[in-house]
Coordinates of C-alpha atoms in Angstrom, one line a residue:
Chain L
M1 CA 31.7 22.1 -41.3
G2 CA 32.8 24.3 -38.4
A3 CA 29.5 26.1 -38.6
K4 CA 27.4 22.9 -38.6
I5 CA 28.7 21.5 -35.2
P6 CA 27.3 24.5 -33.2
I7 CA 23.9 23.8 -34.7
L8 CA 24.1 20.2 -33.6
F9 CA 25.0 21.4 -30.0
V10 CA 22.0 23.7 -30.0
F11 CA 19.9 20.8 -31.0
I12 CA 21.3 18.6 -28.2
I13 CA 20.8 21.3 -25.6
M14 CA 17.2 21.8 -26.8
L15 CA 16.5 18.0 -26.5
F16 CA 17.8 18.1 -23.0
A17 CA 15.7 21.1 -22.1
L18 CA 12.6 19.3 -23.5
S19 CA 13.7 16.1 -21.7
S20 CA 13.8 17.8 -18.3
A21 CA 10.6 19.7 -18.9
H22 CA 8.7 16.6 -19.8
P23 CA 8.2 14.7 -16.5
S24 CA 4.9 15.9 -15.0
K25 CA 6.2 15.0 -11.6
R26 CA 8.8 17.6 -10.6
K27 CA 11.4 16.6 -7.9
Q28 CA 12.9 19.6 -6.3
Y29 CA 13.4 20.9 -2.8
T30 CA 11.3 23.9 -3.3
P31 CA 7.6 22.9 -3.4
C32 CA 5.8 22.4 -6.7
K33 CA 2.6 23.5 -4.9
N34 CA 2.0 25.2 -1.5
L35 CA -1.2 25.7 0.5
V36 CA -1.6 27.2 4.0
L37 CA -4.9 26.3 5.6
Y38 CA -6.4 26.2 9.1
F39 CA -8.7 23.8 10.8
H40 CA -10.7 24.1 13.9
D41 CA -11.5 21.3 16.4
I42 CA -14.2 21.6 19.1
I43 CA -14.2 18.5 21.3
Y44 CA -17.4 17.1 22.7
N45 CA -17.4 17.5 26.5
G46 CA -20.9 16.4 27.4
D47 CA -22.4 19.9 27.1
N48 CA -21.6 21.2 23.6
A49 CA -23.3 18.7 21.4
V50 CA -24.4 21.4 18.9
N51 CA -21.0 23.0 18.3
A52 CA -18.7 20.0 18.8
T53 CA -16.8 18.8 15.7
S54 CA -15.0 15.9 17.3
S55 CA -15.7 13.2 19.8
I56 CA -13.7 11.0 22.1
V57 CA -14.6 7.4 21.0
A58 CA -12.0 5.3 22.8
A59 CA -10.3 5.6 26.1
P60 CA -8.0 3.6 28.3
Q61 CA -9.4 1.6 31.3
G62 CA -11.0 3.9 33.9
A63 CA -11.5 6.9 31.6
N64 CA -14.7 8.1 30.0
L65 CA -15.8 9.6 26.7
T66 CA -16.6 13.2 27.8
K67 CA -13.2 14.1 29.4
L68 CA -9.8 13.5 28.0
A69 CA -7.8 10.9 30.0
T70 CA -5.7 12.0 32.9
Q71 CA -2.2 10.8 31.9
F72 CA -1.5 13.3 29.1
H73 CA -4.7 11.9 27.4
F74 CA -2.8 8.7 26.7
G75 CA -5.1 6.1 25.1
N76 CA -7.8 8.5 23.8
I77 CA -8.9 8.3 20.2
A78 CA -11.0 11.2 18.9
V79 CA -12.9 11.2 15.6
F80 CA -13.3 14.6 13.9
D81 CA -15.0 16.4 11.1
D82 CA -13.5 19.9 11.4
P83 CA -14.1 23.0 9.2
I84 CA -11.1 24.2 7.1
T85 CA -10.7 27.9 6.6
L86 CA -8.2 30.1 4.7
D87 CA -7.4 32.2 7.8
N88 CA -7.4 31.7 11.5
N89 CA -11.0 32.8 12.1
L90 CA -13.4 30.0 13.1
H91 CA -16.2 31.9 11.5
S92 CA -14.6 32.5 8.1
K93 CA -16.0 30.8 5.1
T94 CA -15.4 27.0 5.2
I95 CA -13.6 25.7 2.1
G96 CA -13.7 22.1 3.1
R97 CA -13.6 19.6 6.0
A98 CA -10.7 17.9 7.8
Q99 CA -11.9 14.3 8.5
G100 CA -10.2 11.5 10.3
F101 CA -8.9 10.7 13.8
Y102 CA -6.2 11.5 16.3
I103 CA -4.8 9.4 19.0
Y104 CA -3.0 10.6 22.2
D105 CA -0.2 8.1 22.4
T106 CA 2.3 9.1 25.1
K107 CA 2.1 8.9 28.9
N108 CA 4.7 11.5 29.8
T109 CA 4.0 14.4 27.4
Y110 CA 1.4 15.5 24.9
T111 CA 1.9 13.6 21.6
S112 CA -0.6 12.5 19.1
W113 CA -0.8 10.4 16.0
L114 CA -2.8 11.8 13.1
G115 CA -4.6 10.0 10.2
F116 CA -6.9 12.4 8.3
T117 CA -7.9 13.8 5.0
F118 CA -8.6 17.4 3.8
V119 CA -11.8 17.2 1.7
L120 CA -11.6 20.5 -0.2
N121 CA -14.6 21.7 -2.1
S122 CA -14.4 25.4 -3.1
T123 CA -14.0 27.5 -6.2
Y124 CA -10.2 27.3 -5.6
H125 CA -9.7 23.6 -4.8
Q126 CA -11.6 20.4 -5.5
G127 CA -10.0 17.2 -4.2
T128 CA -8.6 15.5 -1.2
I129 CA -5.2 15.5 0.6
T130 CA -4.4 12.6 3.0
F131 CA -2.0 13.0 5.9
A132 CA -0.4 10.6 8.4
G133 CA 2.2 11.0 11.1
A134 CA 3.3 11.7 14.6
D135 CA 2.5 15.1 16.1
P136 CA 4.7 16.1 19.1
I137 CA 2.2 18.7 20.1
M138 CA 4.5 20.7 22.5
Q139 CA 6.9 21.5 19.7
K140 CA 6.3 24.8 18.0
S141 CA 6.3 23.3 14.5
R142 CA 6.4 19.7 13.4
D143 CA 6.2 17.8 10.1
I144 CA 3.9 15.1 9.1
S145 CA 3.7 13.3 5.8
V146 CA 1.3 13.9 2.9
T147 CA 0.8 10.4 1.7
G148 CA -1.7 10.9 -1.2
G149 CA -4.2 13.0 -3.0
T150 CA -7.1 13.0 -5.4
G151 CA -8.8 15.5 -7.7
D152 CA -6.7 18.7 -8.0
F153 CA -4.1 16.8 -5.9
F154 CA -4.0 13.7 -7.9
M155 CA -1.1 11.5 -6.9
H156 CA 0.6 14.4 -5.0
R157 CA 3.0 13.8 -2.1
G158 CA 4.7 16.1 0.3
I159 CA 5.2 17.3 3.8
A160 CA 2.8 19.4 6.0
T161 CA 4.3 21.6 8.7
I162 CA 1.8 21.9 11.6
M163 CA 1.6 24.7 14.2
T164 CA -0.8 25.0 17.1
D165 CA -2.4 28.4 16.3
A166 CA -4.7 28.4 19.3
F167 CA -5.4 26.1 22.2
E168 CA -8.3 27.0 24.6
G169 CA -8.6 24.7 27.6
E170 CA -9.5 21.2 26.5
V171 CA -12.4 22.3 24.2
Y172 CA -11.0 24.1 21.2
F173 CA -7.8 24.0 19.2
R174 CA -6.8 25.4 15.8
L175 CA -4.0 24.1 13.7
R176 CA -2.2 26.0 11.0
V177 CA -1.2 23.5 8.2
D178 CA 1.5 24.5 5.7
I179 CA 1.2 21.9 3.0
K180 CA 4.2 21.7 0.7
F181 CA 3.9 19.3 -2.2
F182 CA 7.1 18.0 -3.7
E183 CA 5.5 15.7 -6.1
C184 CA 2.9 17.2 -8.3
W185 CA 1.4 15.7 -11.4
Chain X
M1 CA 31.1 14.3 -43.9
G2 CA 27.5 15.1 -44.9
A3 CA 26.7 11.4 -44.6
K4 CA 28.2 11.1 -41.1
I5 CA 26.1 13.6 -39.3
P6 CA 22.8 11.8 -39.9
I7 CA 24.4 8.7 -38.4
L8 CA 25.3 10.7 -35.3
F9 CA 21.7 12.0 -35.1
V10 CA 20.4 8.4 -35.3
F11 CA 22.7 7.5 -32.4
I12 CA 21.5 10.4 -30.3
I13 CA 17.9 9.5 -31.0
M14 CA 18.6 5.9 -30.0
L15 CA 20.2 7.1 -26.7
F16 CA 17.1 9.1 -25.9
A17 CA 14.8 6.2 -26.7
L18 CA 16.8 4.0 -24.4
S19 CA 16.9 6.7 -21.8
S20 CA 13.1 7.1 -21.7
A21 CA 12.5 3.3 -21.8
H22 CA 14.8 2.7 -18.8
P23 CA 12.8 4.0 -15.8
S24 CA 10.9 1.1 -14.3
K25 CA 8.4 3.5 -12.9
R26 CA 6.1 4.9 -15.6
K27 CA 4.4 8.2 -14.9
Q28 CA 1.3 8.6 -17.1
Y29 CA -2.3 9.5 -16.8
T30 CA -3.5 6.2 -18.0
P31 CA -2.9 3.6 -15.3
C32 CA 0.1 1.4 -15.6
K33 CA -2.0 -1.3 -13.9
N34 CA -5.7 -1.7 -13.2
L35 CA -7.7 -4.0 -11.0
V36 CA -11.4 -4.1 -10.3
L37 CA -12.3 -6.0 -7.1
Y38 CA -15.2 -6.3 -4.7
F39 CA -15.3 -6.7 -1.0
H40 CA -18.1 -7.6 1.3
D41 CA -18.7 -6.4 4.8
I42 CA -21.1 -8.0 7.3
I43 CA -21.4 -6.0 10.5
Y44 CA -21.8 -7.8 13.8
N45 CA -25.2 -6.8 15.3
G46 CA -25.3 -9.1 18.3
D47 CA -27.0 -12.0 16.4
N48 CA -24.7 -12.9 13.5
A49 CA -21.5 -13.8 15.2
V50 CA -20.8 -16.7 12.8
N51 CA -21.2 -14.7 9.5
A52 CA -20.0 -11.2 10.7
T53 CA -16.8 -10.0 9.1
S54 CA -16.6 -6.7 10.9
S55 CA -17.3 -5.4 14.4
I56 CA -18.0 -2.0 16.0
V57 CA -15.2 -1.5 18.5
A58 CA -15.6 2.1 19.5
A59 CA -18.6 4.4 19.8
P60 CA -19.4 7.9 21.1
Q61 CA -20.9 8.4 24.6
G62 CA -24.3 6.8 25.0
A63 CA -23.9 4.4 22.1
N64 CA -23.2 0.6 22.2
L65 CA -21.2 -1.9 20.1
T66 CA -24.0 -3.9 18.5
K67 CA -25.8 -1.0 16.9
L68 CA -24.4 1.8 14.8
A69 CA -24.7 5.2 16.5
T70 CA -27.8 7.3 15.9
Q71 CA -26.2 10.5 14.5
F72 CA -25.2 9.2 11.1
H73 CA -23.1 6.7 13.0
F74 CA -20.7 9.6 14.0
G75 CA -18.0 8.3 16.2
N76 CA -18.2 4.6 15.4
I77 CA -15.0 2.7 14.6
A78 CA -15.4 -0.7 12.9
V79 CA -12.6 -3.2 12.4
F80 CA -13.0 -5.6 9.5
D81 CA -11.6 -8.7 7.8
D82 CA -13.7 -8.9 4.6
P83 CA -13.6 -11.3 1.8
I84 CA -12.5 -10.0 -1.6
T85 CA -14.0 -11.4 -4.8
L86 CA -13.5 -10.8 -8.6
D87 CA -17.3 -10.2 -9.1
N88 CA -20.2 -8.9 -7.0
N89 CA -21.2 -12.3 -5.6
L90 CA -20.5 -12.8 -1.9
H91 CA -20.3 -16.5 -2.5
S92 CA -17.7 -16.4 -5.3
K93 CA -14.2 -17.7 -4.7
T94 CA -12.3 -15.4 -2.3
I95 CA -9.0 -14.1 -3.7
G96 CA -7.9 -12.3 -0.6
R97 CA -9.0 -10.3 2.4
A98 CA -9.6 -6.6 3.0
Q99 CA -8.3 -5.8 6.5
G100 CA -8.4 -2.6 8.5
F101 CA -10.9 -0.2 9.9
Y102 CA -13.4 2.5 9.0
I103 CA -14.6 5.4 11.0
Y104 CA -17.9 7.2 10.7
D105 CA -16.8 10.8 11.1
T106 CA -19.6 13.2 10.3
K107 CA -22.7 14.2 12.2
N108 CA -24.9 15.5 9.4
T109 CA -24.4 13.0 6.6
Y110 CA -22.8 9.5 6.0
T111 CA -19.1 9.9 5.6
S112 CA -16.4 7.5 6.6
W113 CA -12.6 7.5 6.8
L114 CA -10.9 4.3 5.6
G115 CA -7.5 2.8 6.5
F116 CA -7.1 -0.7 5.1
T117 CA -5.1 -3.2 3.1
F118 CA -6.0 -5.7 0.4
V119 CA -4.1 -8.9 1.2
L120 CA -4.2 -10.8 -2.1
N121 CA -3.3 -14.4 -2.2
S122 CA -4.4 -16.1 -5.4
T123 CA -2.9 -17.6 -8.6
Y124 CA -3.3 -14.1 -10.1
H125 CA -2.0 -11.8 -7.4
Q126 CA 0.3 -12.1 -4.5
G127 CA 0.9 -9.1 -2.4
T128 CA -0.7 -6.2 -0.5
I129 CA -2.3 -2.8 -1.5
T130 CA -2.7 -0.2 1.2
F131 CA -5.5 2.5 1.0
A132 CA -6.3 5.6 3.0
G133 CA -8.8 8.4 2.6
A134 CA -12.1 10.0 3.1
D135 CA -15.2 8.2 1.7
P136 CA -18.2 10.4 1.2
I137 CA -20.5 7.4 1.1
M138 CA -23.6 9.1 -0.4
Q139 CA -21.7 10.1 -3.6
K140 CA -22.0 7.5 -6.4
S141 CA -18.3 7.3 -6.9
R142 CA -15.4 8.7 -4.8
D143 CA -11.7 8.5 -4.9
I144 CA -9.3 7.4 -2.1
S145 CA -5.5 7.1 -2.2
V146 CA -3.4 4.0 -2.7
T147 CA -0.5 4.8 -0.5
G148 CA 1.7 1.7 -0.9
G149 CA 2.1 -1.9 -1.9
T150 CA 4.2 -5.0 -1.4
G151 CA 4.8 -8.2 -3.4
D152 CA 3.3 -7.9 -6.9
F153 CA 2.4 -4.3 -6.0
F154 CA 5.9 -3.4 -4.7
M155 CA 6.1 0.4 -4.2
H156 CA 3.0 1.0 -6.3
R157 CA 0.9 4.1 -5.8
G158 CA -2.4 5.2 -7.3
I159 CA -6.0 6.0 -6.8
A160 CA -9.0 3.8 -6.1
T161 CA -12.5 4.7 -7.2
I162 CA -15.0 3.2 -4.8
M163 CA -18.7 2.6 -5.5
T164 CA -21.3 1.2 -3.2
D165 CA -22.5 -1.8 -5.1
A166 CA -25.0 -3.0 -2.5
F167 CA -26.3 -1.8 0.8
E168 CA -28.7 -3.9 2.8
G169 CA -30.0 -2.3 5.9
E170 CA -27.3 -1.9 8.5
V171 CA -25.9 -5.4 8.2
Y172 CA -24.3 -5.9 4.7
F173 CA -22.6 -3.7 2.2
R174 CA -20.5 -4.4 -0.8
L175 CA -17.9 -2.0 -2.3
R176 CA -16.6 -2.1 -5.9
V177 CA -13.0 -0.9 -5.9
D178 CA -11.5 0.2 -9.2
I179 CA -7.8 0.4 -8.4
K180 CA -5.7 2.4 -10.9
F181 CA -2.0 2.4 -10.3
F182 CA -0.1 5.3 -11.8
E183 CA 3.3 4.3 -10.4
C184 CA 4.3 0.7 -11.1
W185 CA 7.8 -0.7 -10.6
Chain U
M1 CA 37.0 16.4 -38.8
G2 CA 37.5 12.8 -38.0
A3 CA 39.1 14.0 -34.7
K4 CA 36.2 16.3 -33.8
I5 CA 33.4 13.8 -33.8
P6 CA 34.8 11.7 -31.0
I7 CA 35.0 14.8 -28.8
L8 CA 31.4 15.4 -29.5
F9 CA 30.6 11.8 -28.4
V10 CA 32.5 12.3 -25.2
F11 CA 30.5 15.5 -24.6
I12 CA 27.2 13.6 -25.2
I13 CA 28.2 10.8 -22.9
M14 CA 29.2 13.2 -20.2
L15 CA 25.8 14.9 -20.5
F16 CA 24.1 11.6 -20.1
A17 CA 26.2 10.8 -17.1
L18 CA 25.3 14.1 -15.5
S19 CA 21.7 13.6 -16.5
S20 CA 21.4 10.2 -14.8
A21 CA 23.3 11.4 -11.7
H22 CA 21.1 14.4 -11.3
P23 CA 17.8 13.0 -10.0
S24 CA 18.0 12.9 -6.2
K25 CA 15.4 10.2 -6.1
R26 CA 16.9 6.9 -7.2
K27 CA 14.6 4.2 -8.3
Q28 CA 16.2 0.8 -8.1
Y29 CA 15.5 -2.6 -6.7
T30 CA 18.4 -2.4 -4.2
P31 CA 17.5 0.0 -1.5
C32 CA 18.9 3.5 -1.6
K33 CA 18.9 3.4 2.2
N34 CA 18.6 0.6 4.8
L35 CA 17.9 0.6 8.5
V36 CA 17.4 -2.3 10.9
L37 CA 15.7 -1.3 14.2
Y38 CA 13.9 -3.0 17.0
F39 CA 10.9 -1.9 19.0
H40 CA 9.5 -3.2 22.2
D41 CA 5.8 -3.3 23.2
I42 CA 4.6 -3.9 26.8
I43 CA 0.9 -4.1 27.0
Y44 CA -1.0 -2.8 30.0
N45 CA -2.7 -5.7 31.7
G46 CA -4.1 -3.9 34.8
D47 CA -1.0 -4.6 36.9
N48 CA 2.0 -3.1 35.0
A49 CA 1.1 0.6 34.8
V50 CA 4.6 1.8 35.4
N51 CA 6.3 -0.3 32.6
A52 CA 3.5 -0.6 30.1
T53 CA 4.1 1.2 26.8
S54 CA 0.8 0.3 25.1
S55 CA -2.8 0.1 26.2
I56 CA -5.9 -1.5 24.8
V57 CA -8.3 1.3 24.1
A58 CA -11.1 -0.4 22.1
A59 CA -12.6 -3.9 22.3
P60 CA -15.5 -5.7 20.8
Q61 CA -18.8 -6.3 22.7
G62 CA -18.2 -8.3 25.9
A63 CA -14.4 -7.7 26.1
N64 CA -12.6 -5.4 28.5
L65 CA -9.5 -3.1 28.3
T66 CA -7.0 -5.1 30.4
K67 CA -7.2 -8.4 28.6
L68 CA -6.9 -9.0 24.9
A69 CA -10.2 -10.3 23.4
T70 CA -10.8 -14.0 23.2
Q71 CA -11.3 -14.6 19.5
F72 CA -7.7 -14.1 18.3
H73 CA -8.0 -10.6 19.9
F74 CA -10.4 -9.6 17.0
G75 CA -11.6 -6.1 17.5
N76 CA -8.9 -4.8 19.9
I77 CA -7.2 -1.5 19.2
A78 CA -4.1 -0.8 21.1
V79 CA -2.3 2.6 21.2
F80 CA 1.5 2.5 21.8
D81 CA 4.5 4.6 22.5
D82 CA 7.3 2.0 22.3
P83 CA 11.1 2.5 22.7
I84 CA 13.2 1.8 19.6
T85 CA 16.7 0.3 19.9
L86 CA 19.5 -0.6 17.6
D87 CA 19.6 -4.2 18.9
N88 CA 17.2 -6.7 20.5
N89 CA 17.8 -5.6 24.1
L90 CA 14.9 -3.8 25.8
H91 CA 17.5 -2.1 28.0
S92 CA 19.7 -0.8 25.2
K93 CA 19.9 3.0 24.6
T94 CA 16.7 4.3 23.1
I95 CA 17.2 6.0 19.8
G96 CA 13.5 7.0 19.3
R97 CA 9.9 6.1 19.8
A98 CA 7.5 4.0 17.7
Q99 CA 4.1 5.8 18.1
G100 CA 0.7 4.8 16.7
F101 CA -1.7 2.0 16.9
Y102 CA -2.4 -1.6 16.0
I103 CA -5.7 -3.4 15.4
Y104 CA -6.4 -7.1 15.7
D105 CA -8.6 -7.7 12.8
T106 CA -9.2 -11.4 12.2
K107 CA -11.4 -13.9 13.9
N108 CA -9.6 -17.1 12.9
T109 CA -5.9 -16.3 13.2
Y110 CA -3.6 -13.6 14.6
T111 CA -3.5 -10.7 12.2
S112 CA -3.1 -7.0 12.8
W113 CA -3.2 -3.8 10.9
L114 CA -0.5 -1.3 11.8
G115 CA -0.5 2.5 11.5
F116 CA 2.5 4.1 13.2
T117 CA 5.5 6.4 13.0
F118 CA 9.1 6.0 14.0
V119 CA 10.2 9.3 15.6
L120 CA 14.0 9.1 15.6
N121 CA 16.0 11.4 17.7
S122 CA 19.6 10.4 18.0
T123 CA 23.1 11.4 16.8
Y124 CA 22.6 9.1 13.9
H125 CA 19.0 9.9 12.8
Q126 CA 16.7 12.9 13.1
G127 CA 13.3 12.5 11.5
T128 CA 10.2 10.4 11.1
I129 CA 9.2 7.3 9.1
T130 CA 5.5 6.5 8.7
F131 CA 4.3 2.9 8.2
A132 CA 1.0 1.3 7.2
G133 CA -0.2 -2.1 6.3
A134 CA -1.4 -5.6 7.2
D135 CA 0.7 -7.7 9.5
P136 CA -0.1 -11.4 9.3
I137 CA 1.6 -12.1 12.6
M138 CA 2.0 -15.9 12.3
Q139 CA 4.2 -15.6 9.2
K140 CA 7.9 -15.5 10.0
S141 CA 8.5 -12.3 8.0
R142 CA 6.0 -10.0 6.4
D143 CA 6.1 -6.7 4.4
I144 CA 4.3 -3.4 5.2
S145 CA 4.6 -0.1 3.3
V146 CA 6.6 2.9 4.3
T147 CA 4.3 5.7 3.1
G148 CA 6.3 8.8 4.0
G149 CA 9.0 10.4 6.0
T150 CA 10.3 13.7 7.3
G151 CA 13.7 15.2 8.4
D152 CA 16.5 12.8 7.4
F153 CA 13.8 10.7 5.7
F154 CA 12.2 13.6 3.8
M155 CA 9.8 12.2 1.1
H156 CA 11.2 8.7 1.4
R157 CA 9.2 5.7 0.5
G158 CA 9.9 2.0 0.8
I159 CA 9.1 -1.4 2.3
A160 CA 9.6 -2.6 5.9
T161 CA 10.1 -6.3 6.5
I162 CA 8.8 -7.2 10.0
M163 CA 9.8 -10.2 12.1
T164 CA 8.6 -11.1 15.6
D165 CA 11.8 -11.3 17.5
A166 CA 10.3 -12.1 20.8
F167 CA 6.8 -12.9 22.1
E168 CA 6.3 -13.4 25.8
G169 CA 2.8 -14.4 26.8
E170 CA 0.4 -11.6 26.2
V171 CA 2.5 -8.9 27.8
Y172 CA 5.7 -8.3 25.8
F173 CA 6.6 -8.5 22.1
R174 CA 9.6 -7.2 20.2
L175 CA 9.6 -6.6 16.4
R176 CA 12.6 -6.5 14.2
V177 CA 12.0 -3.9 11.4
D178 CA 14.2 -4.0 8.3
I179 CA 13.4 -0.7 6.6
K180 CA 14.3 -0.6 2.9
F181 CA 13.9 2.7 1.2
F182 CA 13.6 2.6 -2.6
E183 CA 12.9 6.3 -3.0
C184 CA 15.4 8.6 -1.3
W185 CA 15.7 12.4 -1.8

């Protein structure tokens, strides 16, 4: 009998191991999936219609649609369809598009609110990742939420850490997006 | 003693069965809940104020608010309050309203970004379902994310497969929305 | 032997206790975290530039940006950066900012659609909470979705019950937001 109980324990341990391996969603503080991507935004300023990837479409009273508003751009909404690349080169191969909008929403500093989707279409990734959140632009790195995904990112959730990788006048900026999924399916 | 160990096993198995039945959220690749609904969008064009259910409220430089912008409508934002029906007939009984906005966000094809909520109020369903994501309109079917719910859809998450069920000029369109919840509570 | 089996049971029970304590995300119908906060919105009307915390940035045809549109404000988009307080006093210490936008989206009653983030920065809370959903303003209380969080609210999800705590003409309103998290990490 003394020999049989250890076998039982092994069986119990095995059941627990199976039990914890079974959930397809893994909850843990190290990401279950990680992607670092860049996207590039060229704002329409009245002269760059061919290259522009985003456009101001709403502005507060007194402002226009070819120049960001004076008070830290407060009240501007821009719509974008920006190329996504694997590195920080605007001319690298595009692996998808970042589509959505940003709002400048503060009067005394540069802050925006982001609602957008990465539409990925490459040999590596097929699917979408949707983001939402506040972006306090002047901070070196800031976190927004990954609220959903489809395709390869079916039902995923997570956090994206954004850094401004380049900022050239009021025409071009490039964001580095470190996407950390903590719910994978 | 030999008879007692099987009883112990049965007890362990029962505990596991209870354990796996307990979580109210079910994670599985077949939906835990499924709804197919239609919604109907009639865009205000300057002449149809009585029937219109949506309105262009933002446009890029040079465009106006009664006609969708020329470059694949890039830069238009429309706000909507559209009737939801169980079938594809605009005149069927309304079971709720689809409320939110869409953005046309690409210059070289028809693509939109959607942020909206189904507010359901019928004998069948009471509650809200919130959606977000990119909608590449020209594809026959495309997936967006269900990012949250309230009421009957408390804490639900999932995927919605959208199909353009009708498209009449630039005045009326109807979307079929196949909502598949993979997290139910 | 009769003495050994109870020990085994105790061991099994302990394993189950550990197992159910282990998941950091708790799924339950009583919130795993609860916060009640207020935010204050002062809409720019052409005369209150210094105090205004929000601004109309989009309007339907025929409307302007210093007065909410006539038909239940249908078609207005407002961008805001509103102070958050622990109580209902506009002059209480600010513990963060509510940043984002609201859309008036119905022609026959007051209804809005909200997309915004609480950016909390106090000794009590550091982090962001992102909200989305339909807000049928005329109802005493209504639920929207909490779609994500960062910092102290890393990966949180839940429901927020909103009540209009004050409404003064078309210049000031105050919302009471009862945030109930049902997924905490």
